[in-house]
């Protein structure tokens, strides 16, 4: 059983929202007194934009953080030098880190799977820096849950590339057909895993389903027989055939 980390087990999006608001309260000024919903939405969008640039090697890990801080400050007509942006992000990160937590259904999911599937082994595949992601895993108490943790920053290949899923299965010594991968992003996680030969499970939490799916994603989800669940509580039922495969509406 292989899992994604952010927004699958780890409540990343909630920590980002809490962290940026706490940071703005601490620094004060125009950014703290503005529209808080707009601020969290902007910060979320900037993370999507610049973290993708890191994954495609257009920016290094520090560079994407710096770009996020500079673009956010620029929306308030504040220009940050590279050094100022680094300090700004480091201060934000302390607030974000203080907000780290698991989704409530994460640990019960592991326990339910262990009871249902004797001898089951758990692994993690995450797109990100191995040191940064490793710190999260330890801080939220997941370190002892996984036999193997695969971070794209160490491997040099990111999801949905089939090679990262194949590498994980090789570490466990199992064919891809005997592995299951669960993640909150349909294309990056579930479709990527299924295309590599694993059973792909899309964890469609409320935030993920807010945007309409692209027609191509609907077609691929049906063709690759993706399982769709809304919470990790449903995973054991889905794997035992009690849930229907996700099909396009």
JSON list of C-alpha atoms in Angstrom, two decimals:
[
{"chain": "A", "resi": 1, "resn": "UNK", "atom": "CA", "xyz": [0.00, 0.00, 0.00]},
{"chain": "A", "resi": 2, "resn": "UNK", "atom": "CA", "xyz": [1.56, 3.23, -1.20]},
{"chain": "A", "resi": 3, "resn": "UNK", "atom": "CA", "xyz": [0.40, 6.72, -0.29]},
{"chain": "A", "resi": 4, "resn": "UNK", "atom": "CA", "xyz": [0.92, 10.32, -1.29]},
{"chain": "A", "resi": 5, "resn": "UNK", "atom": "CA", "xyz": [1.75, 12.68, 1.59]},
{"chain": "A", "resi": 6, "resn": "UNK", "atom": "CA", "xyz": [0.44, 16.23, 1.16]},
{"chain": "A", "resi": 7, "resn": "UNK", "atom": "CA", "xyz": [-3.35, 16.55, 1.37]},
{"chain": "A", "resi": 8, "resn": "UNK", "atom": "CA", "xyz": [-3.68, 12.77, 1.44]},
{"chain": "A", "resi": 9, "resn": "UNK", "atom": "CA", "xyz": [-2.27, 11.94, 4.89]},
{"chain": "A", "resi": 10, "resn": "UNK", "atom": "CA", "xyz": [-0.83, 15.32, 5.89]},
{"chain": "A", "resi": 11, "resn": "UNK", "atom": "CA", "xyz": [-3.23, 18.30, 6.08]},
{"chain": "A", "resi": 12, "resn": "UNK", "atom": "CA", "xyz": [-1.00, 20.52, 3.97]},
{"chain": "A", "resi": 13, "resn": "UNK", "atom": "CA", "xyz": [-3.61, 22.86, 2.52]},
{"chain": "A", "resi": 14, "resn": "UNK", "atom": "CA", "xyz": [-5.05, 23.61, 5.97]},
{"chain": "A", "resi": 15, "resn": "UNK", "atom": "CA", "xyz": [-1.57, 24.23, 7.39]},
{"chain": "A", "resi": 16, "resn": "UNK", "atom": "CA", "xyz": [-0.77, 26.60, 4.51]},
{"chain": "A", "resi": 17, "resn": "UNK", "atom": "CA", "xyz": [-3.94, 28.62, 5.13]},
{"chain": "A", "resi": 18, "resn": "UNK", "atom": "CA", "xyz": [-3.41, 28.74, 8.89]},
{"chain": "A", "resi": 19, "resn": "UNK", "atom": "CA", "xyz": [0.29, 29.48, 8.47]},
{"chain": "A", "resi": 20, "resn": "UNK", "atom": "CA", "xyz": [-0.04, 32.42, 6.09]},
{"chain": "A", "resi": 21, "resn": "UNK", "atom": "CA", "xyz": [-2.72, 34.12, 8.22]},
{"chain": "A", "resi": 22, "resn": "UNK", "atom": "CA", "xyz": [-0.65, 33.68, 11.38]},
{"chain": "A", "resi": 23, "resn": "UNK", "atom": "CA", "xyz": [2.38, 35.07, 9.56]},
{"chain": "A", "resi": 24, "resn": "UNK", "atom": "CA", "xyz": [0.47, 38.11, 8.29]},
{"chain": "A", "resi": 25, "resn": "UNK", "atom": "CA", "xyz": [-0.82, 38.81, 11.80]},
{"chain": "A", "resi": 26, "resn": "UNK", "atom": "CA", "xyz": [2.75, 38.74, 13.08]},
{"chain": "A", "resi": 27, "resn": "UNK", "atom": "CA", "xyz": [4.23, 41.08, 10.46]},
{"chain": "A", "resi": 28, "resn": "UNK", "atom": "CA", "xyz": [1.28, 43.51, 10.44]},
{"chain": "A", "resi": 29, "resn": "UNK", "atom": "CA", "xyz": [0.91, 46.26, 7.85]},
{"chain": "A", "resi": 30, "resn": "UNK", "atom": "CA", "xyz": [-1.30, 46.33, 4.76]},
{"chain": "A", "resi": 31, "resn": "UNK", "atom": "CA", "xyz": [-1.07, 42.60, 4.12]},
{"chain": "A", "resi": 32, "resn": "UNK", "atom": "CA", "xyz": [-2.46, 41.85, 7.58]},
{"chain": "A", "resi": 33, "resn": "UNK", "atom": "CA", "xyz": [-5.44, 44.19, 7.31]},
{"chain": "A", "resi": 34, "resn": "UNK", "atom": "CA", "xyz": [-6.53, 43.19, 3.79]},
{"chain": "A", "resi": 35, "resn": "UNK", "atom": "CA", "xyz": [-9.03, 40.57, 2.65]},
{"chain": "A", "resi": 36, "resn": "UNK", "atom": "CA", "xyz": [-7.94, 37.41, 4.47]},
{"chain": "A", "resi": 37, "resn": "UNK", "atom": "CA", "xyz": [-9.75, 35.07, 2.10]},
{"chain": "A", "resi": 38, "resn": "UNK", "atom": "CA", "xyz": [-8.08, 36.73, -0.87]},
{"chain": "A", "resi": 39, "resn": "UNK", "atom": "CA", "xyz": [-4.70, 36.48, 0.85]},
{"chain": "A", "resi": 40, "resn": "UNK", "atom": "CA", "xyz": [-5.02, 32.74, 1.48]},
{"chain": "A", "resi": 41, "resn": "UNK", "atom": "CA", "xyz": [-6.26, 32.17, -2.08]},
{"chain": "A", "resi": 42, "resn": "UNK", "atom": "CA", "xyz": [-3.33, 34.12, -3.52]},
{"chain": "A", "resi": 43, "resn": "UNK", "atom": "CA", "xyz": [-0.79, 32.31, -1.37]},
{"chain": "A", "resi": 44, "resn": "UNK", "atom": "CA", "xyz": [-2.28, 28.97, -2.37]},
{"chain": "A", "resi": 45, "resn": "UNK", "atom": "CA", "xyz": [-2.14, 29.88, -6.07]},
{"chain": "A", "resi": 46, "resn": "UNK", "atom": "CA", "xyz": [1.47, 31.05, -5.79]},
{"chain": "A", "resi": 47, "resn": "UNK", "atom": "CA", "xyz": [2.46, 27.77, -4.17]},
{"chain": "A", "resi": 48, "resn": "UNK", "atom": "CA", "xyz": [0.87, 25.82, -7.03]},
{"chain": "A", "resi": 49, "resn": "UNK", "atom": "CA", "xyz": [2.64, 28.00, -9.60]},
{"chain": "A", "resi": 50, "resn": "UNK", "atom": "CA", "xyz": [6.13, 28.09, -8.14]},
{"chain": "A", "resi": 51, "resn": "UNK", "atom": "CA", "xyz": [6.28, 24.60, -6.64]},
{"chain": "A", "resi": 52, "resn": "UNK", "atom": "CA", "xyz": [5.47, 23.29, -10.10]},
{"chain": "A", "resi": 53, "resn": "UNK", "atom": "CA", "xyz": [8.45, 25.30, -11.36]},
{"chain": "A", "resi": 54, "resn": "UNK", "atom": "CA", "xyz": [10.60, 23.47, -8.81]},
{"chain": "A", "resi": 55, "resn": "UNK", "atom": "CA", "xyz": [9.29, 20.08, -9.91]},
{"chain": "A", "resi": 56, "resn": "UNK", "atom": "CA", "xyz": [10.09, 20.89, -13.54]},
{"chain": "A", "resi": 57, "resn": "UNK", "atom": "CA", "xyz": [13.58, 22.13, -12.53]},
{"chain": "A", "resi": 58, "resn": "UNK", "atom": "CA", "xyz": [12.88, 25.72, -13.62]},
{"chain": "A", "resi": 59, "resn": "UNK", "atom": "CA", "xyz": [13.60, 26.85, -10.05]},
{"chain": "A", "resi": 60, "resn": "UNK", "atom": "CA", "xyz": [15.55, 25.21, -7.25]},
{"chain": "A", "resi": 61, "resn": "UNK", "atom": "CA", "xyz": [13.86, 24.53, -3.91]},
{"chain": "A", "resi": 62, "resn": "UNK", "atom": "CA", "xyz": [15.03, 27.81, -2.32]},
{"chain": "A", "resi": 63, "resn": "UNK", "atom": "CA", "xyz": [14.23, 29.73, -5.49]},
{"chain": "A", "resi": 64, "resn": "UNK", "atom": "CA", "xyz": [10.57, 28.70, -5.59]},
{"chain": "A", "resi": 65, "resn": "UNK", "atom": "CA", "xyz": [10.15, 29.77, -1.97]},
{"chain": "A", "resi": 66, "resn": "UNK", "atom": "CA", "xyz": [11.76, 33.13, -2.72]},
{"chain": "A", "resi": 67, "resn": "UNK", "atom": "CA", "xyz": [9.56, 33.66, -5.79]},
{"chain": "A", "resi": 68, "resn": "UNK", "atom": "CA", "xyz": [6.42, 32.95, -3.78]},
{"chain": "A", "resi": 69, "resn": "UNK", "atom": "CA", "xyz": [7.34, 35.54, -1.15]},
{"chain": "A", "resi": 70, "resn": "UNK", "atom": "CA", "xyz": [8.26, 38.16, -3.74]},
{"chain": "A", "resi": 71, "resn": "UNK", "atom": "CA", "xyz": [5.08, 37.70, -5.78]},
{"chain": "A", "resi": 72, "resn": "UNK", "atom": "CA", "xyz": [2.90, 37.81, -2.67]},
{"chain": "A", "resi": 73, "resn": "UNK", "atom": "CA", "xyz": [4.55, 41.02, -1.41]},
{"chain": "A", "resi": 74, "resn": "UNK", "atom": "CA", "xyz": [4.30, 42.55, -4.88]},
{"chain": "A", "resi": 75, "resn": "UNK", "atom": "CA", "xyz": [0.51, 42.22, -4.72]},
{"chain": "A", "resi": 76, "resn": "UNK", "atom": "CA", "xyz": [0.70, 44.78, -1.90]},
{"chain": "A", "resi": 77, "resn": "UNK", "atom": "CA", "xyz": [3.16, 46.96, -3.87]},
{"chain": "A", "resi": 78, "resn": "UNK", "atom": "CA", "xyz": [6.06, 45.81, -1.72]},
{"chain": "A", "resi": 79, "resn": "UNK", "atom": "CA", "xyz": [9.32, 44.87, -3.44]},
{"chain": "A", "resi": 80, "resn": "UNK", "atom": "CA", "xyz": [11.46, 42.31, -1.64]},
{"chain": "A", "resi": 81, "resn": "UNK", "atom": "CA", "xyz": [15.11, 41.69, -2.46]},
{"chain": "A", "resi": 82, "resn": "UNK", "atom": "CA", "xyz": [16.21, 38.07, -2.62]},
{"chain": "A", "resi": 83, "resn": "UNK", "atom": "CA", "xyz": [17.58, 38.26, 0.93]},
{"chain": "A", "resi": 84, "resn": "UNK", "atom": "CA", "xyz": [14.43, 39.92, 2.23]},
{"chain": "A", "resi": 85, "resn": "UNK", "atom": "CA", "xyz": [12.27, 37.32, 0.51]},
{"chain": "A", "resi": 86, "resn": "UNK", "atom": "CA", "xyz": [14.30, 34.51, 2.09]},
{"chain": "A", "resi": 87, "resn": "UNK", "atom": "CA", "xyz": [13.79, 36.03, 5.54]},
{"chain": "A", "resi": 88, "resn": "UNK", "atom": "CA", "xyz": [10.07, 36.61, 4.84]},
{"chain": "A", "resi": 89, "resn": "UNK", "atom": "CA", "xyz": [9.57, 33.00, 3.80]},
{"chain": "A", "resi": 90, "resn": "UNK", "atom": "CA", "xyz": [11.57, 31.64, 6.74]},
{"chain": "A", "resi": 91, "resn": "UNK", "atom": "CA", "xyz": [9.31, 33.57, 9.11]},
{"chain": "A", "resi": 92, "resn": "UNK", "atom": "CA", "xyz": [6.20, 32.29, 7.31]},
{"chain": "A", "resi": 93, "resn": "UNK", "atom": "CA", "xyz": [7.56, 28.78, 7.46]},
{"chain": "A", "resi": 94, "resn": "UNK", "atom": "CA", "xyz": [7.68, 28.86, 11.25]},
{"chain": "A", "resi": 95, "resn": "UNK", "atom": "CA", "xyz": [3.96, 29.65, 11.28]},
{"chain": "A", "resi": 96, "resn": "UNK", "atom": "CA", "xyz": [3.25, 26.97, 8.68]},
{"chain": "A", "resi": 97, "resn": "UNK", "atom": "CA", "xyz": [5.31, 24.42, 10.61]},
{"chain": "A", "resi": 98, "resn": "UNK", "atom": "CA", "xyz": [3.43, 25.19, 13.81]},
{"chain": "A", "resi": 99, "resn": "UNK", "atom": "CA", "xyz": [0.22, 24.27, 11.97]},
{"chain": "A", "resi": 100, "resn": "UNK", "atom": "CA", "xyz": [1.36, 20.82, 10.79]},
{"chain": "A", "resi": 101, "resn": "UNK", "atom": "CA", "xyz": [-1.07, 17.99, 11.46]},
{"chain": "A", "resi": 102, "resn": "UNK", "atom": "CA", "xyz": [-2.46, 14.81, 9.94]},
{"chain": "A", "resi": 103, "resn": "UNK", "atom": "CA", "xyz": [-5.93, 14.45, 8.51]},
{"chain": "A", "resi": 104, "resn": "UNK", "atom": "CA", "xyz": [-8.16, 12.83, 11.13]},
{"chain": "A", "resi": 105, "resn": "UNK", "atom": "CA", "xyz": [-8.70, 9.74, 8.97]},
{"chain": "A", "resi": 106, "resn": "UNK", "atom": "CA", "xyz": [-4.99, 9.00, 8.34]},
{"chain": "A", "resi": 107, "resn": "UNK", "atom": "CA", "xyz": [-3.98, 6.86, 11.33]},
{"chain": "A", "resi": 108, "resn": "UNK", "atom": "CA", "xyz": [-7.32, 4.98, 11.52]},
{"chain": "A", "resi": 109, "resn": "UNK", "atom": "CA", "xyz": [-6.81, 4.10, 7.84]},
{"chain": "A", "resi": 110, "resn": "UNK", "atom": "CA", "xyz": [-3.45, 2.44, 8.54]},
{"chain": "A", "resi": 111, "resn": "UNK", "atom": "CA", "xyz": [-4.94, 0.49, 11.44]},
{"chain": "A", "resi": 112, "resn": "UNK", "atom": "CA", "xyz": [-7.94, -0.66, 9.39]},
{"chain": "A", "resi": 113, "resn": "UNK", "atom": "CA", "xyz": [-5.74, -1.81, 6.49]},
{"chain": "A", "resi": 114, "resn": "UNK", "atom": "CA", "xyz": [-3.41, -3.70, 8.85]},
{"chain": "A", "resi": 115, "resn": "UNK", "atom": "CA", "xyz": [-6.41, -5.50, 10.30]},
{"chain": "A", "resi": 116, "resn": "UNK", "atom": "CA", "xyz": [-7.96, -6.27, 6.92]},
{"chain": "A", "resi": 117, "resn": "UNK", "atom": "CA", "xyz": [-4.76, -7.26, 5.11]},
{"chain": "A", "resi": 118, "resn": "UNK", "atom": "CA", "xyz": [-2.40, -9.29, 7.33]},
{"chain": "A", "resi": 119, "resn": "UNK", "atom": "CA", "xyz": [1.22, -8.57, 6.48]},
{"chain": "A", "resi": 120, "resn": "UNK", "atom": "CA", "xyz": [0.43, -5.40, 4.52]},
{"chain": "A", "resi": 121, "resn": "UNK", "atom": "CA", "xyz": [3.42, -3.07, 4.07]},
{"chain": "A", "resi": 122, "resn": "UNK", "atom": "CA", "xyz": [3.19, 0.68, 3.69]},
{"chain": "A", "resi": 123, "resn": "UNK", "atom": "CA", "xyz": [5.20, 3.08, 1.58]},
{"chain": "A", "resi": 124, "resn": "UNK", "atom": "CA", "xyz": [5.13, 6.74, 0.61]},
{"chain": "A", "resi": 125, "resn": "UNK", "atom": "CA", "xyz": [5.77, 8.45, -2.74]},
{"chain": "A", "resi": 126, "resn": "UNK", "atom": "CA", "xyz": [5.97, 12.22, -2.59]},
{"chain": "A", "resi": 127, "resn": "UNK", "atom": "CA", "xyz": [6.91, 14.95, -5.05]},
{"chain": "A", "resi": 128, "resn": "UNK", "atom": "CA", "xyz": [9.30, 17.10, -3.07]},
{"chain": "A", "resi": 129, "resn": "UNK", "atom": "CA", "xyz": [12.58, 17.63, -1.30]},
{"chain": "A", "resi": 130, "resn": "UNK", "atom": "CA", "xyz": [13.52, 14.56, 0.80]},
{"chain": "A", "resi": 131, "resn": "UNK", "atom": "CA", "xyz": [14.77, 16.59, 3.79]},
{"chain": "A", "resi": 132, "resn": "UNK", "atom": "CA", "xyz": [11.70, 18.83, 3.89]},
{"chain": "A", "resi": 133, "resn": "UNK", "atom": "CA", "xyz": [9.23, 15.98, 3.43]},
{"chain": "A", "resi": 134, "resn": "UNK", "atom": "CA", "xyz": [11.13, 13.82, 5.89]},
{"chain": "A", "resi": 135, "resn": "UNK", "atom": "CA", "xyz": [10.81, 16.50, 8.55]},
{"chain": "A", "resi": 136, "resn": "UNK", "atom": "CA", "xyz": [7.03, 16.54, 8.04]},
{"chain": "A", "resi": 137, "resn": "UNK", "atom": "CA", "xyz": [6.81, 12.77, 8.29]},
{"chain": "A", "resi": 138, "resn": "UNK", "atom": "CA", "xyz": [8.70, 12.72, 11.58]},
{"chain": "A", "resi": 139, "resn": "UNK", "atom": "CA", "xyz": [6.88, 15.69, 13.10]},
{"chain": "A", "resi": 140, "resn": "UNK", "atom": "CA", "xyz": [3.40, 14.22, 12.54]},
{"chain": "A", "resi": 141, "resn": "UNK", "atom": "CA", "xyz": [4.36, 10.75, 13.79]},
{"chain": "A", "resi": 142, "resn": "UNK", "atom": "CA", "xyz": [4.42, 8.80, 10.53]},
{"chain": "A", "resi": 143, "resn": "UNK", "atom": "CA", "xyz": [8.07, 7.77, 10.45]},
{"chain": "A", "resi": 144, "resn": "UNK", "atom": "CA", "xyz": [7.44, 4.29, 11.88]},
{"chain": "A", "resi": 145, "resn": "UNK", "atom": "CA", "xyz": [4.55, 3.60, 9.54]},
{"chain": "A", "resi": 146, "resn": "UNK", "atom": "CA", "xyz": [6.55, 3.23, 6.31]},
{"chain": "A", "resi": 147, "resn": "UNK", "atom": "CA", "xyz": [8.98, 0.59, 5.07]},
{"chain": "A", "resi": 148, "resn": "UNK", "atom": "CA", "xyz": [10.11, 2.92, 2.28]},
{"chain": "A", "resi": 149, "resn": "UNK", "atom": "CA", "xyz": [9.76, 6.64, 1.54]},
{"chain": "A", "resi": 150, "resn": "UNK", "atom": "CA", "xyz": [10.43, 7.77, -2.03]},
{"chain": "A", "resi": 151, "resn": "UNK", "atom": "CA", "xyz": [10.88, 11.52, -2.60]},
{"chain": "A", "resi": 152, "resn": "UNK", "atom": "CA", "xyz": [11.15, 12.84, -6.13]},
{"chain": "A", "resi": 153, "resn": "UNK", "atom": "CA", "xyz": [13.91, 15.24, -5.08]},
{"chain": "A", "resi": 154, "resn": "UNK", "atom": "CA", "xyz": [16.17, 12.29, -4.26]},
{"chain": "A", "resi": 155, "resn": "UNK", "atom": "CA", "xyz": [15.16, 10.13, -7.23]},
{"chain": "A", "resi": 156, "resn": "UNK", "atom": "CA", "xyz": [15.15, 12.83, -9.91]},
{"chain": "A", "resi": 157, "resn": "UNK", "atom": "CA", "xyz": [11.78, 11.72, -11.28]},
{"chain": "A", "resi": 158, "resn": "UNK", "atom": "CA", "xyz": [8.39, 13.18, -10.33]},
{"chain": "A", "resi": 159, "resn": "UNK", "atom": "CA", "xyz": [4.86, 11.83, -10.37]},
{"chain": "A", "resi": 160, "resn": "UNK", "atom": "CA", "xyz": [3.08, 11.04, -12.67]},
{"chain": "A", "resi": 161, "resn": "UNK", "atom": "CA", "xyz": [6.17, 9.56, -14.39]},
{"chain": "A", "resi": 162, "resn": "UNK", "atom": "CA", "xyz": [5.80, 5.77, -14.30]},
{"chain": "A", "resi": 163, "resn": "UNK", "atom": "CA", "xyz": [9.40, 5.34, -13.18]},
{"chain": "A", "resi": 164, "resn": "UNK", "atom": "CA", "xyz": [8.77, 6.67, -9.67]},
{"chain": "A", "resi": 165, "resn": "UNK", "atom": "CA", "xyz": [5.96, 4.15, -9.13]},
{"chain": "A", "resi": 166, "resn": "UNK", "atom": "CA", "xyz": [8.03, 1.34, -10.64]},
{"chain": "A", "resi": 167, "resn": "UNK", "atom": "CA", "xyz": [10.97, 2.26, -8.39]},
{"chain": "A", "resi": 168, "resn": "UNK", "atom": "CA", "xyz": [8.77, 2.08, -5.31]},
{"chain": "A", "resi": 169, "resn": "UNK", "atom": "CA", "xyz": [7.46, -1.36, -6.26]},
{"chain": "A", "resi": 170, "resn": "UNK", "atom": "CA", "xyz": [11.00, -2.56, -6.93]},
{"chain": "A", "resi": 171, "resn": "UNK", "atom": "CA", "xyz": [12.03, -1.50, -3.42]},
{"chain": "A", "resi": 172, "resn": "UNK", "atom": "CA", "xyz": [9.22, -3.64, -2.01]},
{"chain": "A", "resi": 173, "resn": "UNK", "atom": "CA", "xyz": [10.07, -6.50, -4.37]},
{"chain": "A", "resi": 174, "resn": "UNK", "atom": "CA", "xyz": [6.55, -6.74, -5.79]},
{"chain": "A", "resi": 175, "resn": "UNK", "atom": "CA", "xyz": [5.18, -6.42, -9.33]},
{"chain": "A", "resi": 176, "resn": "UNK", "atom": "CA", "xyz": [3.27, -3.21, -10.00]},
{"chain": "A", "resi": 177, "resn": "UNK", "atom": "CA", "xyz": [0.05, -5.21, -10.34]},
{"chain": "A", "resi": 178, "resn": "UNK", "atom": "CA", "xyz": [0.23, -6.09, -6.63]},
{"chain": "A", "resi": 179, "resn": "UNK", "atom": "CA", "xyz": [0.57, -2.50, -5.40]},
{"chain": "A", "resi": 180, "resn": "UNK", "atom": "CA", "xyz": [-2.04, 0.14, -4.62]},
{"chain": "A", "resi": 181, "resn": "UNK", "atom": "CA", "xyz": [-1.40, 3.88, -4.69]},
{"chain": "A", "resi": 182, "resn": "UNK", "atom": "CA", "xyz": [-3.63, 6.45, -2.97]},
{"chain": "A", "resi": 183, "resn": "UNK", "atom": "CA", "xyz": [-3.39, 10.18, -3.62]},
{"chain": "A", "resi": 184, "resn": "UNK", "atom": "CA", "xyz": [-5.50, 13.33, -3.68]},
{"chain": "A", "resi": 185, "resn": "UNK", "atom": "CA", "xyz": [-4.59, 14.44, -7.23]},
{"chain": "A", "resi": 186, "resn": "UNK", "atom": "CA", "xyz": [-6.38, 12.57, -9.98]},
{"chain": "A", "resi": 187, "resn": "UNK", "atom": "CA", "xyz": [-3.82, 12.95, -12.76]},
{"chain": "A", "resi": 188, "resn": "UNK", "atom": "CA", "xyz": [-0.60, 13.16, -10.75]},
{"chain": "A", "resi": 189, "resn": "UNK", "atom": "CA", "xyz": [-1.47, 10.40, -8.32]},
{"chain": "A", "resi": 190, "resn": "UNK", "atom": "CA", "xyz": [-4.26, 8.02, -9.32]},
{"chain": "A", "resi": 191, "resn": "UNK", "atom": "CA", "xyz": [-3.92, 8.19, -13.10]},
{"chain": "A", "resi": 192, "resn": "UNK", "atom": "CA", "xyz": [-0.13, 8.19, -12.92]},
{"chain": "A", "resi": 193, "resn": "UNK", "atom": "CA", "xyz": [-0.13, 5.09, -10.72]},
{"chain": "A", "resi": 194, "resn": "UNK", "atom": "CA", "xyz": [-2.73, 3.27, -12.81]},
{"chain": "A", "resi": 195, "resn": "UNK", "atom": "CA", "xyz": [-0.87, 4.02, -16.04]},
{"chain": "A", "resi": 196, "resn": "UNK", "atom": "CA", "xyz": [2.22, 2.44, -14.45]},
{"chain": "A", "resi": 197, "resn": "UNK", "atom": "CA", "xyz": [0.21, -0.72, -13.68]},
{"chain": "A", "resi": 198, "resn": "UNK", "atom": "CA", "xyz": [-0.74, -0.17, -10.04]},
{"chain": "A", "resi": 199, "resn": "UNK", "atom": "CA", "xyz": [-4.26, 0.10, -8.67]},
{"chain": "A", "resi": 200, "resn": "UNK", "atom": "CA", "xyz": [-4.91, 3.84, -8.62]},
{"chain": "A", "resi": 201, "resn": "UNK", "atom": "CA", "xyz": [-7.13, 5.32, -5.91]},
{"chain": "A", "resi": 202, "resn": "UNK", "atom": "CA", "xyz": [-8.22, 8.95, -6.11]},
{"chain": "A", "resi": 203, "resn": "UNK", "atom": "CA", "xyz": [-8.86, 10.48, -2.70]},
{"chain": "A", "resi": 204, "resn": "UNK", "atom": "CA", "xyz": [-11.33, 13.15, -3.80]},
{"chain": "A", "resi": 205, "resn": "UNK", "atom": "CA", "xyz": [-11.49, 15.31, -0.69]},
{"chain": "A", "resi": 206, "resn": "UNK", "atom": "CA", "xyz": [-13.83, 18.30, -0.92]},
{"chain": "A", "resi": 207, "resn": "UNK", "atom": "CA", "xyz": [-11.09, 20.72, -1.96]},
{"chain": "A", "resi": 208, "resn": "UNK", "atom": "CA", "xyz": [-10.05, 18.50, -4.86]},
{"chain": "A", "resi": 209, "resn": "UNK", "atom": "CA", "xyz": [-13.52, 18.10, -6.30]},
{"chain": "A", "resi": 210, "resn": "UNK", "atom": "CA", "xyz": [-14.34, 21.82, -6.30]},
{"chain": "A", "resi": 211, "resn": "UNK", "atom": "CA", "xyz": [-12.98, 22.31, -9.84]},
{"chain": "A", "resi": 212, "resn": "UNK", "atom": "CA", "xyz": [-14.60, 20.52, -12.82]},
{"chain": "A", "resi": 213, "resn": "UNK", "atom": "CA", "xyz": [-12.60, 17.66, -14.31]},
{"chain": "A", "resi": 214, "resn": "UNK", "atom": "CA", "xyz": [-11.09, 17.92, -17.76]},
{"chain": "A", "resi": 215, "resn": "UNK", "atom": "CA", "xyz": [-12.81, 15.61, -20.28]},
{"chain": "A", "resi": 216, "resn": "UNK", "atom": "CA", "xyz": [-9.52, 13.79, -20.88]},
{"chain": "A", "resi": 217, "resn": "UNK", "atom": "CA", "xyz": [-9.20, 13.04, -17.15]},
{"chain": "A", "resi": 218, "resn": "UNK", "atom": "CA", "xyz": [-12.73, 11.63, -17.07]},
{"chain": "A", "resi": 219, "resn": "UNK", "atom": "CA", "xyz": [-12.00, 9.36, -20.02]},
{"chain": "A", "resi": 220, "resn": "UNK", "atom": "CA", "xyz": [-8.70, 8.18, -18.55]},
{"chain": "A", "resi": 221, "resn": "UNK", "atom": "CA", "xyz": [-10.24, 7.55, -15.13]},
{"chain": "A", "resi": 222, "resn": "UNK", "atom": "CA", "xyz": [-12.85, 5.31, -16.71]},
{"chain": "A", "resi": 223, "resn": "UNK", "atom": "CA", "xyz": [-10.39, 3.53, -19.00]},
{"chain": "A", "resi": 224, "resn": "UNK", "atom": "CA", "xyz": [-7.87, 2.86, -16.22]},
{"chain": "A", "resi": 225, "resn": "UNK", "atom": "CA", "xyz": [-10.61, 1.84, -13.76]},
{"chain": "A", "resi": 226, "resn": "UNK", "atom": "CA", "xyz": [-9.67, 4.34, -11.08]},
{"chain": "A", "resi": 227, "resn": "UNK", "atom": "CA", "xyz": [-11.21, 3.85, -7.65]},
{"chain": "A", "resi": 228, "resn": "UNK", "atom": "CA", "xyz": [-12.62, 7.04, -6.16]},
{"chain": "A", "resi": 229, "resn": "UNK", "atom": "CA", "xyz": [-13.08, 7.66, -2.43]},
{"chain": "A", "resi": 230, "resn": "UNK", "atom": "CA", "xyz": [-13.91, 10.82, -0.51]},
{"chain": "A", "resi": 231, "resn": "UNK", "atom": "CA", "xyz": [-12.19, 9.94, 2.76]},
{"chain": "A", "resi": 232, "resn": "UNK", "atom": "CA", "xyz": [-9.53, 7.44, 3.79]},
{"chain": "A", "resi": 233, "resn": "UNK", "atom": "CA", "xyz": [-12.19, 5.77, 5.92]},
{"chain": "A", "resi": 234, "resn": "UNK", "atom": "CA", "xyz": [-13.65, 4.40, 2.68]},
{"chain": "A", "resi": 235, "resn": "UNK", "atom": "CA", "xyz": [-10.41, 2.83, 1.47]},
{"chain": "A", "resi": 236, "resn": "UNK", "atom": "CA", "xyz": [-10.82, -0.63, 2.99]},
{"chain": "A", "resi": 237, "resn": "UNK", "atom": "CA", "xyz": [-14.32, -0.92, 1.52]},
{"chain": "A", "resi": 238, "resn": "UNK", "atom": "CA", "xyz": [-13.09, 0.23, -1.89]},
{"chain": "A", "resi": 239, "resn": "UNK", "atom": "CA", "xyz": [-10.31, -2.35, -1.94]},
{"chain": "A", "resi": 240, "resn": "UNK", "atom": "CA", "xyz": [-12.66, -5.15, -0.91]},
{"chain": "A", "resi": 241, "resn": "UNK", "atom": "CA", "xyz": [-14.96, -4.39, -3.82]},
{"chain": "A", "resi": 242, "resn": "UNK", "atom": "CA", "xyz": [-17.70, -2.70, -1.83]},
{"chain": "A", "resi": 243, "resn": "UNK", "atom": "CA", "xyz": [-17.16, 0.64, -3.60]},
{"chain": "A", "resi": 244, "resn": "UNK", "atom": "CA", "xyz": [-17.85, 1.30, -7.25]},
{"chain": "A", "resi": 245, "resn": "UNK", "atom": "CA", "xyz": [-15.07, 2.35, -9.56]},
{"chain": "A", "resi": 246, "resn": "UNK", "atom": "CA", "xyz": [-15.11, 6.03, -10.43]},
{"chain": "A", "resi": 247, "resn": "UNK", "atom": "CA", "xyz": [-16.84, 6.61, -13.73]},
{"chain": "A", "resi": 248, "resn": "UNK", "atom": "CA", "xyz": [-17.51, 9.89, -15.59]},
{"chain": "A", "resi": 249, "resn": "UNK", "atom": "CA", "xyz": [-20.86, 11.56, -14.96]}
]
